[in-house]
Coordinates of C-alpha atoms in Angstrom, one line a residue:
M22 CA -25.0 109.1 -18.8
E23 CA -21.5 110.1 -19.6
S24 CA -21.5 109.4 -23.3
G25 CA -20.0 111.9 -25.8
L26 CA -23.5 113.1 -26.6
V27 CA -24.3 113.9 -23.0
W28 CA -21.1 115.8 -22.6
A29 CA -21.7 117.7 -25.8
I30 CA -25.3 118.7 -24.8
T31 CA -24.1 119.7 -21.3
I32 CA -21.2 121.8 -22.5
A33 CA -23.5 123.4 -25.2
G34 CA -26.0 124.2 -22.5
I35 CA -23.4 125.8 -20.2
V36 CA -21.9 127.8 -23.0
G37 CA -25.4 128.9 -24.0
L38 CA -26.1 130.2 -20.4
F39 CA -22.8 132.2 -20.5
V40 CA -23.6 133.7 -23.9
F41 CA -27.1 134.6 -22.7
D42 CA -25.7 136.1 -19.6
F43 CA -23.2 138.2 -21.6
V44 CA -25.5 139.2 -24.5
V45 CA -28.7 139.8 -22.6
V46 CA -27.9 140.6 -19.0
V47 CA -24.6 142.6 -19.1
A48 CA -24.8 143.9 -22.7
K49 CA -25.7 147.3 -21.3
P50 CA -23.2 148.3 -18.5
H51 CA -25.0 149.1 -15.3
V52 CA -24.9 148.5 -11.6
P53 CA -27.4 145.7 -10.8
S54 CA -30.0 146.3 -8.2
F55 CA -30.4 144.1 -5.2
R56 CA -33.6 142.8 -6.7
E57 CA -32.0 141.9 -10.0
S58 CA -29.1 140.2 -8.4
A59 CA -31.4 138.3 -6.1
L60 CA -33.7 137.1 -8.9
W61 CA -30.8 135.9 -11.0
S62 CA -29.0 134.2 -8.1
V63 CA -32.2 132.3 -7.2
F64 CA -32.6 131.3 -10.9
Y65 CA -29.1 129.8 -11.1
I66 CA -29.5 128.0 -7.8
L67 CA -32.8 126.5 -8.8
L68 CA -31.4 125.5 -12.1
A69 CA -28.6 123.7 -10.3
L70 CA -31.0 122.0 -7.9
A71 CA -33.2 121.0 -10.9
F72 CA -30.2 119.5 -12.6
G73 CA -29.3 117.5 -9.6
A74 CA -32.9 116.3 -9.0
S75 CA -33.1 115.2 -12.7
M76 CA -30.6 112.5 -11.9
W77 CA -33.3 110.8 -9.8
L78 CA -35.4 110.6 -13.0
W79 CA -32.4 108.7 -14.6
N80 CA -32.5 106.3 -11.7
L81 CA -29.2 107.6 -10.5
P82 CA -30.0 108.9 -7.0
H83 CA -26.4 108.4 -5.8
K84 CA -25.2 110.7 -8.6
G85 CA -27.8 113.3 -7.7
T86 CA -26.6 113.2 -4.1
E87 CA -23.0 113.5 -5.2
F88 CA -23.8 116.5 -7.4
L89 CA -25.7 118.3 -4.7
A90 CA -22.9 117.7 -2.2
G91 CA -20.3 118.9 -4.8
F92 CA -22.4 121.9 -5.8
I93 CA -22.9 123.1 -2.2
T94 CA -19.2 122.7 -1.5
E95 CA -18.1 124.5 -4.7
K96 CA -20.6 127.2 -4.1
S97 CA -19.4 127.7 -0.5
L98 CA -15.8 127.9 -1.7
S99 CA -16.8 130.3 -4.4
V100 CA -18.3 132.6 -1.9
D101 CA -14.9 132.7 -0.2
N102 CA -13.4 133.6 -3.6
L103 CA -15.6 136.7 -3.6
F104 CA -13.5 138.3 -0.9
V105 CA -10.5 138.3 -3.2
F106 CA -12.6 139.5 -6.2
M107 CA -13.6 142.5 -4.1
V108 CA -9.9 143.3 -3.4
I109 CA -9.0 142.9 -7.1
L110 CA -11.9 145.2 -8.3
S111 CA -11.0 147.7 -5.7
R112 CA -7.2 147.6 -6.4
F113 CA -7.7 148.1 -10.1
A114 CA -10.4 150.7 -9.5
V115 CA -12.9 149.1 -11.9
P116 CA -15.8 151.4 -12.6
A117 CA -19.0 150.1 -11.0
K118 CA -20.9 149.9 -14.3
Q119 CA -18.2 147.6 -15.8
R120 CA -17.8 145.1 -12.9
Q121 CA -20.5 142.7 -14.2
R122 CA -18.7 142.4 -17.5
V123 CA -15.3 141.9 -16.0
L124 CA -16.6 139.3 -13.5
L125 CA -18.4 137.3 -16.2
I126 CA -15.5 137.1 -18.6
G127 CA -13.1 136.3 -15.8
I128 CA -15.4 133.5 -14.6
A129 CA -15.8 132.1 -18.1
I130 CA -12.0 131.9 -18.4
A131 CA -11.8 130.2 -15.0
L132 CA -14.3 127.5 -16.0
V133 CA -12.2 126.6 -19.1
L134 CA -9.1 126.4 -17.0
R135 CA -10.9 124.4 -14.3
G136 CA -11.9 121.9 -17.0
V137 CA -8.2 121.3 -17.7
F138 CA -7.6 120.7 -14.0
I139 CA -10.6 118.3 -13.8
A140 CA -9.3 116.3 -16.7
A141 CA -5.9 116.1 -15.2
G142 CA -7.2 115.1 -11.8
A143 CA -9.5 112.4 -13.2
A144 CA -6.6 110.9 -15.2
A145 CA -4.4 110.9 -12.1
L146 CA -7.0 109.2 -9.9
H147 CA -7.8 106.7 -12.6
T148 CA -4.1 105.8 -13.3
F149 CA -2.7 106.1 -9.8
S150 CA -4.9 105.0 -6.9
W151 CA -2.3 106.4 -4.4
S152 CA -3.3 109.9 -5.7
F153 CA -6.1 109.7 -3.1
Y154 CA -3.5 109.9 -0.4
L155 CA -2.0 113.0 -2.0
F156 CA -5.3 114.7 -2.5
G157 CA -6.4 113.9 1.0
A158 CA -3.1 115.1 2.6
F159 CA -3.3 118.3 0.6
L160 CA -6.8 119.1 1.8
L161 CA -5.9 118.4 5.4
Y162 CA -2.9 120.7 5.1
T163 CA -5.1 123.4 3.4
A164 CA -7.7 123.1 6.2
V165 CA -5.1 123.7 8.8
V166 CA -3.7 126.7 7.0
I167 CA -7.2 128.2 6.6
A168 CA -8.1 127.6 10.2
R169 CA -4.9 129.2 11.4
E170 CA -5.1 132.3 9.2
G171 CA -8.8 132.8 9.8
G172 CA -9.3 133.7 6.1
A173 CA -10.5 136.7 4.3
E174 CA -13.3 137.5 6.8
E175 CA -10.8 138.7 9.3
G176 CA -9.4 141.4 7.0
E177 CA -6.3 139.6 6.0
V178 CA -7.0 139.4 2.2
E179 CA -3.9 140.3 0.2
Y180 CA -3.7 140.3 -3.6
K181 CA -0.5 139.6 -5.5
E182 CA -0.6 139.9 -9.3
N183 CA -0.4 136.5 -11.0
A184 CA 2.0 135.6 -13.8
M185 CA -0.5 136.4 -16.5
V186 CA -1.0 139.9 -15.3
R187 CA 2.7 140.5 -14.8
W188 CA 3.4 139.2 -18.3
A189 CA 0.7 141.6 -19.7
R190 CA 2.1 144.6 -17.9
R191 CA 5.6 143.8 -19.3
H192 CA 4.7 143.1 -22.9
L193 CA 1.5 145.1 -23.6
P194 CA 1.0 148.8 -23.7
V195 CA -1.7 149.6 -21.2
T196 CA -3.8 152.8 -21.0
D197 CA -4.1 154.8 -17.8
G198 CA -7.9 154.6 -17.8
Y199 CA -10.8 152.3 -18.7
R200 CA -12.0 154.1 -21.8
D201 CA -15.7 153.3 -21.3
G202 CA -15.0 149.6 -20.8
R203 CA -13.3 148.9 -24.1
F204 CA -10.6 146.2 -24.2
V205 CA -8.4 147.5 -27.1
I206 CA -8.1 151.0 -28.5
R207 CA -5.8 152.9 -30.8
E208 CA -4.0 155.9 -29.2
A209 CA -1.0 157.9 -30.3
G210 CA -0.8 155.8 -33.4
R211 CA -0.6 152.4 -31.7
R212 CA -2.9 149.8 -30.3
M213 CA -3.2 149.6 -26.6
V214 CA -5.1 147.5 -24.1
T215 CA -7.1 148.9 -21.3
P216 CA -6.9 147.8 -17.7
M217 CA -10.0 145.7 -18.4
V218 CA -7.7 143.1 -19.8
L219 CA -5.5 143.1 -16.7
V220 CA -8.5 142.7 -14.4
I221 CA -10.0 139.8 -16.4
L222 CA -6.6 138.0 -16.3
A223 CA -6.4 138.7 -12.5
I224 CA -9.8 137.2 -11.8
G225 CA -9.4 134.2 -14.1
G226 CA -5.9 133.5 -12.8
T227 CA -6.8 133.9 -9.2
D228 CA -9.7 131.5 -9.5
V229 CA -7.3 128.9 -10.9
L230 CA -5.4 129.1 -7.6
F231 CA -8.6 128.6 -5.7
A232 CA -9.2 125.5 -7.9
L233 CA -6.2 123.9 -6.3
D234 CA -8.4 123.5 -3.2
S235 CA -11.8 123.0 -4.7
I236 CA -11.0 120.4 -7.4
P237 CA -9.4 117.9 -4.9
A238 CA -12.3 118.7 -2.5
I239 CA -15.0 117.7 -5.0
F240 CA -13.0 114.6 -6.1
G241 CA -13.3 113.6 -2.5
L242 CA -17.0 113.5 -2.9
T243 CA -17.2 111.9 -6.3
Q244 CA -14.8 110.5 -8.8
D245 CA -17.2 111.0 -11.8
P246 CA -15.6 113.7 -14.0
Y247 CA -19.1 114.6 -15.3
I248 CA -20.4 115.4 -11.8
V249 CA -17.2 117.2 -10.9
F250 CA -17.4 119.4 -14.1
T251 CA -21.1 120.2 -13.8
A252 CA -20.9 121.0 -10.1
N253 CA -18.1 123.5 -10.8
A254 CA -19.9 124.9 -13.8
F255 CA -23.2 125.6 -11.9
A256 CA -21.3 127.0 -8.9
L257 CA -19.5 129.5 -11.2
L258 CA -22.5 130.3 -13.3
G259 CA -24.2 132.4 -10.7
L260 CA -21.1 133.8 -9.1
R261 CA -21.4 137.2 -10.8
Q262 CA -24.9 137.7 -9.5
L263 CA -23.9 136.4 -6.0
F264 CA -21.1 139.0 -5.9
F265 CA -23.5 141.9 -6.1
L266 CA -26.1 140.2 -3.9
V267 CA -23.8 139.7 -0.9
D268 CA -21.4 142.5 -1.5
G269 CA -22.6 144.2 1.8
L270 CA -22.8 140.8 3.6
L271 CA -19.4 139.3 2.9
E272 CA -17.6 141.0 5.8
R273 CA -20.2 139.7 8.2
L274 CA -19.4 136.1 7.4
V275 CA -16.6 136.1 10.0
Y276 CA -16.7 132.3 10.6
L277 CA -17.1 131.2 7.0
S278 CA -13.4 130.2 6.5
Y279 CA -13.5 128.1 9.7
G280 CA -16.5 126.3 8.3
L281 CA -14.7 125.7 5.0
A282 CA -11.7 124.5 6.9
V283 CA -13.9 121.9 8.7
I284 CA -15.4 120.8 5.4
L285 CA -12.0 120.5 3.7
A286 CA -10.6 118.5 6.6
F287 CA -13.7 116.2 6.5
I288 CA -13.3 115.6 2.8
G289 CA -9.5 115.1 3.3
V290 CA -10.2 112.3 5.8
K291 CA -12.8 110.8 3.5
L292 CA -10.2 110.7 0.7
V293 CA -7.6 109.0 2.9
L294 CA -10.2 106.4 4.0
E295 CA -11.0 105.7 0.4
A296 CA -7.3 105.4 -0.4
L297 CA -6.9 102.9 2.4
H298 CA -9.9 101.0 1.2
A299 CA -8.4 100.6 -2.2
N300 CA -4.8 100.5 -1.0
S301 CA -2.1 99.1 -3.3
L302 CA 1.0 100.7 -1.7
P303 CA 3.3 97.9 -0.6
F304 CA 4.5 99.6 2.6
I305 CA 0.8 99.9 3.9
N306 CA -0.7 96.7 5.1
G307 CA 1.5 94.7 2.7
G308 CA -0.1 96.3 -0.3
E309 CA -3.6 94.9 0.6
P310 CA -6.7 97.0 1.1
V311 CA -7.3 98.2 4.7
H312 CA -10.8 97.6 6.1
V313 CA -11.9 101.1 7.2
P314 CA -15.3 102.8 7.5
E315 CA -16.8 104.2 4.3
I316 CA -18.5 107.6 4.3
S317 CA -21.5 107.6 2.1
S318 CA -22.6 110.5 -0.2
W319 CA -25.6 111.2 2.1
V320 CA -23.4 111.5 5.1
S321 CA -21.1 113.9 3.2
L322 CA -24.0 116.0 2.0
G323 CA -25.4 116.2 5.6
V324 CA -22.1 117.2 7.1
I325 CA -21.5 119.9 4.5
I326 CA -25.0 121.4 4.9
V327 CA -24.8 121.4 8.7
V328 CA -21.3 123.0 8.8
I329 CA -22.2 125.7 6.4
A330 CA -25.4 126.5 8.2
V331 CA -23.6 126.6 11.6
A332 CA -20.8 128.8 10.3
T333 CA -23.3 131.2 8.6
V334 CA -25.6 131.5 11.7
A335 CA -22.7 131.9 14.0
S336 CA -21.2 134.6 11.7
L337 CA -24.5 136.6 11.6
I338 CA -24.9 136.4 15.4
A339 CA -21.3 137.5 15.9
S340 CA -21.7 140.4 13.5
T341 CA -24.7 141.7 15.4
R342 CA -22.5 142.0 18.5
G343 CA -20.0 144.3 16.8
A344 CA -17.8 141.8 15.0
T345 CA -18.2 143.4 11.6
L346 CA -15.1 144.5 9.6
P347 CA -14.5 147.8 7.8
R348 CA -15.7 147.8 4.2
H349 CA -13.2 147.7 1.4
P350 CA -13.1 151.1 -0.3
D351 CA -15.4 151.2 -3.4
H352 CA -14.0 152.9 -6.5
S353 CA -16.7 153.8 -8.9
E354 CA -14.3 155.6 -11.2
G355 CA -10.7 156.2 -11.4
H356 CA -7.4 154.7 -12.5
P357 CA -6.0 151.4 -11.6
Q358 CA -3.2 151.3 -9.1
D359 CA 0.2 150.2 -10.3

């Protein structure tokens, strides 16, 4: 299943979907309708579900379960990312017609960088079994932080420019407007980049920071790099469409971060239990494995589905009782803020 040929076919298919999305769907700048966003979102979700179900045809039902659990987790965490994407697009005053293009390129960059993270994480877990302790502890810490802060849904989203954006501002001449969505132009006798470049770097770089949570989380559900990569890829593939589909719904998900905190804590505990089960640290049980309960993939999938469902339903009920947040200002045209 994980031969070089399988990897090559999978990567070619994912690249093909990105190319199709860019060439066919967003080639003409426009603001997608709710119907268009809904249809494409359903398409990518069904595609992911079909990919997971296909593993049963390969007589690998446990891999299919791991993929579905990983996909749902990554998709849920990606929804949380959309709050920050909204702030970035608003801060840089990205024209509404150019937002699809910006999101797609930024997401493509994020997928490449996540691939590097996945390779590094897989190597660490394969070489050092005690890495499970570190991943588990990190997820538990992250869960506590998210639960304490309440997350983006409570209006506390702040954006700070990442190193790539700061470097670009210092070393590249940037125009004061978007110039019809172009990336590089010639003005006053010299080449200049438009703010489109800065926004793409901001989205791609920000998603890498989110990967610090999501990559350890999915490794808590499966240690198969192929499943980890494909779950991330399918979660990111439909993220652009999902942004426009739930743009007006995001601020109503007031309990989503709490649900994600529960999921991350659950996966953190699962990782620690797996670390104890394969323990080799001399100061824990004399370097011998510790007999602890094992959490199956089916249990993980069930917990994730139930927690997300409860958080979503509770959020929608709360929002109907006046718990909605003020909308982020929408800038259809203008100049990016400094």
